[in-house]
PDB file of N, CA and C in Angstrom:
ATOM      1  N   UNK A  15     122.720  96.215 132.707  1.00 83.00           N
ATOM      2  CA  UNK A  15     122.179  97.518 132.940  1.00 83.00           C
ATOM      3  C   UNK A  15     121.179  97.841 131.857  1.00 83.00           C
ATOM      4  N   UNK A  16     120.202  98.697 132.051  1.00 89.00           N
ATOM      5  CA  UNK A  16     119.550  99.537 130.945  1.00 89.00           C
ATOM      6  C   UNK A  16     119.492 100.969 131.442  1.00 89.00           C
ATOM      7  N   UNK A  17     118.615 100.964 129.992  1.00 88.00           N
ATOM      8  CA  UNK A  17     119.189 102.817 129.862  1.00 88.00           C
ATOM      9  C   UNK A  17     117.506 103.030 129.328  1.00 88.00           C
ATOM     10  N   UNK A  18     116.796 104.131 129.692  1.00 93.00           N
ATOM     11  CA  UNK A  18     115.742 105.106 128.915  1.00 93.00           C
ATOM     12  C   UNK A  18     116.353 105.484 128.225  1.00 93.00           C
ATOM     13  N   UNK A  19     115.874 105.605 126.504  1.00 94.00           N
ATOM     14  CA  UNK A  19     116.219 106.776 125.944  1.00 94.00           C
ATOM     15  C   UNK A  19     114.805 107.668 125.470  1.00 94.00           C
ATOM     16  N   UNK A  20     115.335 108.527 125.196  1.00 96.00           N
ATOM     17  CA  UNK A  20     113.872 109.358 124.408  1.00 96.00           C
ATOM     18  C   UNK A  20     114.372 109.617 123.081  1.00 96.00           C
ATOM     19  N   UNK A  21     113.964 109.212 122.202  1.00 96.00           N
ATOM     20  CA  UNK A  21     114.341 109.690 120.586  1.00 96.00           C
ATOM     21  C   UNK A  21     113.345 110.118 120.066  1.00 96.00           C
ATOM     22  N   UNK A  22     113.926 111.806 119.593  1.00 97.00           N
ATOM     23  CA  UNK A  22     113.038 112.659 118.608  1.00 97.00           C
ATOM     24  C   UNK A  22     113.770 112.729 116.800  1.00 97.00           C
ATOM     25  N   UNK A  23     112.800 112.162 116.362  1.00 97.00           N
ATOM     26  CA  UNK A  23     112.890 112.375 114.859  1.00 97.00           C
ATOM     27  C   UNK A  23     111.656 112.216 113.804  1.00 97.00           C
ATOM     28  N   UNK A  24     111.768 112.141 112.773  1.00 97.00           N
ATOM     29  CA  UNK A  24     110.514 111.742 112.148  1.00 97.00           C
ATOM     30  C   UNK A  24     110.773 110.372 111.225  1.00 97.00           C
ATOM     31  N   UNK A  25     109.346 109.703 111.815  1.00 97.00           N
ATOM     32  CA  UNK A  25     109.344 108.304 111.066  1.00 97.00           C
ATOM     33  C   UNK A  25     109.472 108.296 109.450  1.00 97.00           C
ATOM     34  N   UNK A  26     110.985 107.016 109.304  1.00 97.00           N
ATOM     35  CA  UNK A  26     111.245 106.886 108.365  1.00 97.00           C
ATOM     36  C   UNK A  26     110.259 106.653 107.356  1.00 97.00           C
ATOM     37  N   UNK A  27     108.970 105.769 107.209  1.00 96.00           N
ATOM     38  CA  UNK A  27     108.457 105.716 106.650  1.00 96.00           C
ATOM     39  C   UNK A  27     107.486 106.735 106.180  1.00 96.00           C
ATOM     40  N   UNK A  28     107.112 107.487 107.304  1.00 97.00           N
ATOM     41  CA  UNK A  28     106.352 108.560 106.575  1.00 97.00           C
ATOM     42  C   UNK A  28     107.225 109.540 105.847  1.00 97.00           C
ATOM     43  N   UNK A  29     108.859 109.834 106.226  1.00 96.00           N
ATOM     44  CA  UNK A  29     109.254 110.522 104.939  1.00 96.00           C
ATOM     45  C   UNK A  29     109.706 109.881 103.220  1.00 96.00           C
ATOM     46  N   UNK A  30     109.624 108.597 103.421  1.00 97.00           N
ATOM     47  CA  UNK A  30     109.683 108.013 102.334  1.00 97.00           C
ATOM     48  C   UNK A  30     108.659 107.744 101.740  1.00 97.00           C
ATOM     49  N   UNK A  31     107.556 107.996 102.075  1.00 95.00           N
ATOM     50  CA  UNK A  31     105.777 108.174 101.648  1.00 95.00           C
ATOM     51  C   UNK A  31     105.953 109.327 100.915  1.00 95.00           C
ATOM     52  N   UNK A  32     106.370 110.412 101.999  1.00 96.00           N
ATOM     53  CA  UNK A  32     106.147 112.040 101.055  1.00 96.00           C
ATOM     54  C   UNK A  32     107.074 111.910  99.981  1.00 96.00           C
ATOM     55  N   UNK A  33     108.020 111.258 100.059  1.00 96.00           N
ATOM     56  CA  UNK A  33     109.309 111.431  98.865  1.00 96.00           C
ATOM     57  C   UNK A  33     108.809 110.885  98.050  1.00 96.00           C
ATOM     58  N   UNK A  34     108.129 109.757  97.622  1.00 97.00           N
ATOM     59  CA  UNK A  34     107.675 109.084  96.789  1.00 97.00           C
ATOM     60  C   UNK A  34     108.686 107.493  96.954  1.00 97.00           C
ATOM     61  N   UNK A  35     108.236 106.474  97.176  1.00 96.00           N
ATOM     62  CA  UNK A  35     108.419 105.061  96.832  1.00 96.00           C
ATOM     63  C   UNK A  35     108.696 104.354  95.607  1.00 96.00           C
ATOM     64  N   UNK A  36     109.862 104.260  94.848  1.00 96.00           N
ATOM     65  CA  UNK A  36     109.543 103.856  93.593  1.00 96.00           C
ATOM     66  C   UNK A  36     109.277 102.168  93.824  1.00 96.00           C
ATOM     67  N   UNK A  37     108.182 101.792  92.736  1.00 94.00           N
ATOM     68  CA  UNK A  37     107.444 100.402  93.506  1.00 94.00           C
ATOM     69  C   UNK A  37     108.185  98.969  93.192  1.00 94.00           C
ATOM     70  N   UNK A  38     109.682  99.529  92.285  1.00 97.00           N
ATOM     71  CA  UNK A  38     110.328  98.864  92.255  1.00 97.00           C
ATOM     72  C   UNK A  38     111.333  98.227  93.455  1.00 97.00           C
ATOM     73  N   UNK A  39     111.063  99.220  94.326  1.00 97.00           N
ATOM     74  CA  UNK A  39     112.506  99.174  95.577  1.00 97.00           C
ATOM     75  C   UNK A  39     112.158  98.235  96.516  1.00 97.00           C
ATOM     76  N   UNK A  40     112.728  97.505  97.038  1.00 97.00           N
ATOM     77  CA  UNK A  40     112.699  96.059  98.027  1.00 97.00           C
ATOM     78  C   UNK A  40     113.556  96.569  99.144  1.00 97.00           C
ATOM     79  N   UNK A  41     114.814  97.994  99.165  1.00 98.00           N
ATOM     80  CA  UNK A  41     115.727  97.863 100.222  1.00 98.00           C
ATOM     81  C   UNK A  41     115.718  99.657 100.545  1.00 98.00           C
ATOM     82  N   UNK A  42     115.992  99.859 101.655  1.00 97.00           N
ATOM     83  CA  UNK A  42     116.465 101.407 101.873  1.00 97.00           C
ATOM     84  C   UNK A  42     118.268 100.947 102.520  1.00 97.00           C
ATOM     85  N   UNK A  43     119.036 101.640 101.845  1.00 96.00           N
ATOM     86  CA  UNK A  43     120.256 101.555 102.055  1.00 96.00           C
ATOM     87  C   UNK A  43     120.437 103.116 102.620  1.00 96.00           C
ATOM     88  N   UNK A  44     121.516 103.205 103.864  1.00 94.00           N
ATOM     89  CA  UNK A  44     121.930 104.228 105.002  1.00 94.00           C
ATOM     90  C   UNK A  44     123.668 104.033 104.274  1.00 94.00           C
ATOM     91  N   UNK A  45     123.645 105.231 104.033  1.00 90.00           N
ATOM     92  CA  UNK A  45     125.314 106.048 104.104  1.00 90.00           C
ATOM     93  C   UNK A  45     125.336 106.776 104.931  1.00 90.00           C
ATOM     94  N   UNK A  46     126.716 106.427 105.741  1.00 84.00           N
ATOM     95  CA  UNK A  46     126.686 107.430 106.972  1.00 84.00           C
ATOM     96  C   UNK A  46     128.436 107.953 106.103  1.00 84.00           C
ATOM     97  N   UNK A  47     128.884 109.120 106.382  1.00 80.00           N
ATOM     98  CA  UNK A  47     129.749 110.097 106.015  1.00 80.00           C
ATOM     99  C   UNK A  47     131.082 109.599 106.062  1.00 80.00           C
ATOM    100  N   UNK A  48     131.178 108.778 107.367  1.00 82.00           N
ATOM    101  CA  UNK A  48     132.787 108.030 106.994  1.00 82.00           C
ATOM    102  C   UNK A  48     132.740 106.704 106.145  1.00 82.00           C
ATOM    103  N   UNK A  49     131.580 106.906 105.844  1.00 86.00           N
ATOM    104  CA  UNK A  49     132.278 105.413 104.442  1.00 86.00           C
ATOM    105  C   UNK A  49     130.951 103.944 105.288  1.00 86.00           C
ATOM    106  N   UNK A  50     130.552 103.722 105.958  1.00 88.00           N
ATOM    107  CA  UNK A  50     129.728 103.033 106.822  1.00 88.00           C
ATOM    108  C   UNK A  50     128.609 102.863 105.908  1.00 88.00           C
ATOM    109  N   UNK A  51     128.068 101.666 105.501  1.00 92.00           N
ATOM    110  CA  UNK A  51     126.869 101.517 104.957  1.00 92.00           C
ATOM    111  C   UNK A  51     126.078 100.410 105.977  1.00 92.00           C
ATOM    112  N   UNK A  52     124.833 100.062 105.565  1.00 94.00           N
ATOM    113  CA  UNK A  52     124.019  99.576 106.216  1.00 94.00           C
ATOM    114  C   UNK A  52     122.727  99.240 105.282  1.00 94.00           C
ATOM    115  N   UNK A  53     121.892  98.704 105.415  1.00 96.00           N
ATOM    116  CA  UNK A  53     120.357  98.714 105.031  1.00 96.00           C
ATOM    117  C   UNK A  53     119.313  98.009 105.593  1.00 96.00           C
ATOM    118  N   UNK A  54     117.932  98.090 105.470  1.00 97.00           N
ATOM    119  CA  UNK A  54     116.796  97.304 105.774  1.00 97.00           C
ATOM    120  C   UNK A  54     115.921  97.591 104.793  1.00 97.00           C
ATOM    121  N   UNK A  55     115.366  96.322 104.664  1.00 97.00           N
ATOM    122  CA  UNK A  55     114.453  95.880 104.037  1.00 97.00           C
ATOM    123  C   UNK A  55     113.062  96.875 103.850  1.00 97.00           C
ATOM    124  N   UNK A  56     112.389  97.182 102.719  1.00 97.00           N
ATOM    125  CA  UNK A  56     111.533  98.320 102.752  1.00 97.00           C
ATOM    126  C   UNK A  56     110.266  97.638 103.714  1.00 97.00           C
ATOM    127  N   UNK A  57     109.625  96.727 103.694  1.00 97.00           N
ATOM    128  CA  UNK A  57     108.677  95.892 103.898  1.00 97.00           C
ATOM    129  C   UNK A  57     109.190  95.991 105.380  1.00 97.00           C
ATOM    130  N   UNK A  58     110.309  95.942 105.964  1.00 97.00           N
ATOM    131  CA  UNK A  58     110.638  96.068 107.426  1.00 97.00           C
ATOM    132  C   UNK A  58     110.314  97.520 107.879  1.00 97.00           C
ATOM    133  N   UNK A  59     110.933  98.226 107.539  1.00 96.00           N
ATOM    134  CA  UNK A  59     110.791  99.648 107.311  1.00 96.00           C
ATOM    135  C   UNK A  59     109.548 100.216 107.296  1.00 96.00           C
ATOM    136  N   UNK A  60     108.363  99.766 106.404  1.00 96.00           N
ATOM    137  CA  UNK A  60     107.364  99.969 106.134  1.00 96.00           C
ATOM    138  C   UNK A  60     106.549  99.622 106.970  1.00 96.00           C
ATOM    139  N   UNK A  61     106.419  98.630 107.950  1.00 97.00           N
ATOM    140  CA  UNK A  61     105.889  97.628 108.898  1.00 97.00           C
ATOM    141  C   UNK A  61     106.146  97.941 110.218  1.00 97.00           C
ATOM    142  N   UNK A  62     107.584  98.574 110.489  1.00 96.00           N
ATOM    143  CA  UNK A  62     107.955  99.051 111.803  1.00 96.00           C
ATOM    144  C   UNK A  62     107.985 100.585 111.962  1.00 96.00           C
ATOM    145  N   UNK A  63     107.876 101.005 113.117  1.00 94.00           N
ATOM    146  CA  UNK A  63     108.102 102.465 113.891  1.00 94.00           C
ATOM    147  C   UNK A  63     109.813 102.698 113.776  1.00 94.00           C
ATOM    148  N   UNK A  64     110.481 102.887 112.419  1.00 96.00           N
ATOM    149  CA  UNK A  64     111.726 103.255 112.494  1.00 96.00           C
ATOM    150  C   UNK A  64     112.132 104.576 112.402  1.00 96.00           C
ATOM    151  N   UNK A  65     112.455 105.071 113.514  1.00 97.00           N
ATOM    152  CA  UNK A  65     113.009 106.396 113.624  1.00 97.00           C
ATOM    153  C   UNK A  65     114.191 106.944 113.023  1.00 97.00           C
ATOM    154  N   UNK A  66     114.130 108.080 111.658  1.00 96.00           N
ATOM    155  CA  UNK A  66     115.214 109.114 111.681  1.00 96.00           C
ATOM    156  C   UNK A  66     115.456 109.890 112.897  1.00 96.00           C
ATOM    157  N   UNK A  67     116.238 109.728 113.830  1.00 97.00           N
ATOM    158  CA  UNK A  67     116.942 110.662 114.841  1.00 97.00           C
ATOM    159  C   UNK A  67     117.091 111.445 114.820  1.00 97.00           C
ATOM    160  N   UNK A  68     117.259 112.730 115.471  1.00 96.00           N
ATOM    161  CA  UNK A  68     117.862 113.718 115.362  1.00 96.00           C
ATOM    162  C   UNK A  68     118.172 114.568 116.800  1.00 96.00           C
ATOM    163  N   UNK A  69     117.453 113.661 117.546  1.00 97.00           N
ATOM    164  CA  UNK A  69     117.945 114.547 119.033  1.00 97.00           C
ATOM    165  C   UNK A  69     117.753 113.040 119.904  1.00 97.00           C
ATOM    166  N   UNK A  70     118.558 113.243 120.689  1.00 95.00           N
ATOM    167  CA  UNK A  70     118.230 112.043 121.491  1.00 95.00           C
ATOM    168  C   UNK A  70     118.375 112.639 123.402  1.00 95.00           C
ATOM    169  N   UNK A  71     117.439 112.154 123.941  1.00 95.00           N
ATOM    170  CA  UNK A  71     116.995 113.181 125.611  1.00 95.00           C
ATOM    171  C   UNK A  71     117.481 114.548 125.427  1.00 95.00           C
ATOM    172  N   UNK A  72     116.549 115.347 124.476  1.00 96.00           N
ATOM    173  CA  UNK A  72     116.544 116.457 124.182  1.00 96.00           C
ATOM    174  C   UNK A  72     118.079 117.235 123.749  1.00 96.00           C
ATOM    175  N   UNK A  73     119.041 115.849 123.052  1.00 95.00           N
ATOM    176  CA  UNK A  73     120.315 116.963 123.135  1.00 95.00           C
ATOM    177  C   UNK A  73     120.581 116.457 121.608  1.00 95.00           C
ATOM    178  N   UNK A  74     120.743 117.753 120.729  1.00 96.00           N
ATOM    179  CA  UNK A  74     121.076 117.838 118.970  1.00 96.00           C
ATOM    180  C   UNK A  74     121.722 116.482 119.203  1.00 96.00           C
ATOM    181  N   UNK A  75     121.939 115.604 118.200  1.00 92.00           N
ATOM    182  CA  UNK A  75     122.588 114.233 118.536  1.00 92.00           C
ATOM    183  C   UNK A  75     124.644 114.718 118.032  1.00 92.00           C
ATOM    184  N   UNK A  76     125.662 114.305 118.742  1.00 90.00           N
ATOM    185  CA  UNK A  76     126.770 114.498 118.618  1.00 90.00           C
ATOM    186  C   UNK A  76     127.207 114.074 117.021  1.00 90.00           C
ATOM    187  N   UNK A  77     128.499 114.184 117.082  1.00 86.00           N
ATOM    188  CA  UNK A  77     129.150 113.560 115.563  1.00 86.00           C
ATOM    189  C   UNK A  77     129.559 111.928 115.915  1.00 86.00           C
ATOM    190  N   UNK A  78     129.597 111.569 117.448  1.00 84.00           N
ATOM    191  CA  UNK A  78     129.728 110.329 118.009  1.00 84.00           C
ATOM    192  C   UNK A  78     128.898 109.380 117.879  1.00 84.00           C
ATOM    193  N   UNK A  79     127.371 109.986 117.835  1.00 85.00           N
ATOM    194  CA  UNK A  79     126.187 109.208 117.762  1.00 85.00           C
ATOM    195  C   UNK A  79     125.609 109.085 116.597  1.00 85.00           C
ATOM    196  N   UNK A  80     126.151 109.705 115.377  1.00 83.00           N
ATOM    197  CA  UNK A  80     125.537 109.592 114.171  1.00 83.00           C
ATOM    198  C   UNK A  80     125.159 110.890 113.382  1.00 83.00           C
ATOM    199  N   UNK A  81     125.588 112.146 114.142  1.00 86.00           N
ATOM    200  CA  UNK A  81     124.992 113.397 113.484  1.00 86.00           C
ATOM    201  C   UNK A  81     125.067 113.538 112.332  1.00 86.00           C
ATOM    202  N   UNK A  82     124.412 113.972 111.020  1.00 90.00           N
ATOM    203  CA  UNK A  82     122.978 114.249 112.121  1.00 90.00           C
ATOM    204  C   UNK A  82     121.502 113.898 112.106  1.00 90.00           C
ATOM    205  N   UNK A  83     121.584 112.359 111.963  1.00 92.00           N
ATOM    206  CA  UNK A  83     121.234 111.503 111.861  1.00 92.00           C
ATOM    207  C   UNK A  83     121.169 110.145 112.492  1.00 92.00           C
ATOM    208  N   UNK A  84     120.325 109.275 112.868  1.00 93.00           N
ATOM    209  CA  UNK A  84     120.753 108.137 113.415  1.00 93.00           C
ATOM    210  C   UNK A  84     119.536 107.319 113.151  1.00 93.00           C
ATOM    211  N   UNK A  85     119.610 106.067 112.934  1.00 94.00           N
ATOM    212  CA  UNK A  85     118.731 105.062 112.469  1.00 94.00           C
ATOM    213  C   UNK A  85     118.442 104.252 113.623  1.00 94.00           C
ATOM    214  N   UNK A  86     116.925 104.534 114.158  1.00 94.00           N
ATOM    215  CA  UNK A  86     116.483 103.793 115.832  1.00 94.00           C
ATOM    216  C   UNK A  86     115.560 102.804 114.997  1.00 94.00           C
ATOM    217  N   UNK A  87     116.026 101.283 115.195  1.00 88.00           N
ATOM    218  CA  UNK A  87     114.585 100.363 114.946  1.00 88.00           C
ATOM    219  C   UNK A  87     113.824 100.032 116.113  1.00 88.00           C
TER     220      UNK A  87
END
């Protein structure tokens, strides 16, 4: 099966542009609230359309899906 989705958020990389980049960093590491880590590579990150989430087909995203937050590569 597949699925459409529509995901609204703002690209990770452009908020890590405004935050500032320290030019030492090689990784962006994701904490999610129950203890769940994760990461990608900045150069991946930097290179791809990776979406911070925050609504997904127009609905606030649940506590199921990652609220309130979710990492789309």
């Amino acid at each position: 099966w597949s699925a459409k989705i529509l995901w609204e958020g703002v690209l990770l990389k452009d908020l890590l542009t405004e935050a500032g980049i320290n030019n030492k960093a090689d990784t962006v590491i994701f904490y999610a609230y129950d203890g769940y880590s994760s990461s990608l590579s900045l150069d991946y990150v930097l290179n791809n359309n990776i979406l911070l989430a925050y609504k997904m087909n127009e609905v606030t995203l649940p506590p199921e899906r990652g609220y309130p937050f979710q990492v789309v590569p």
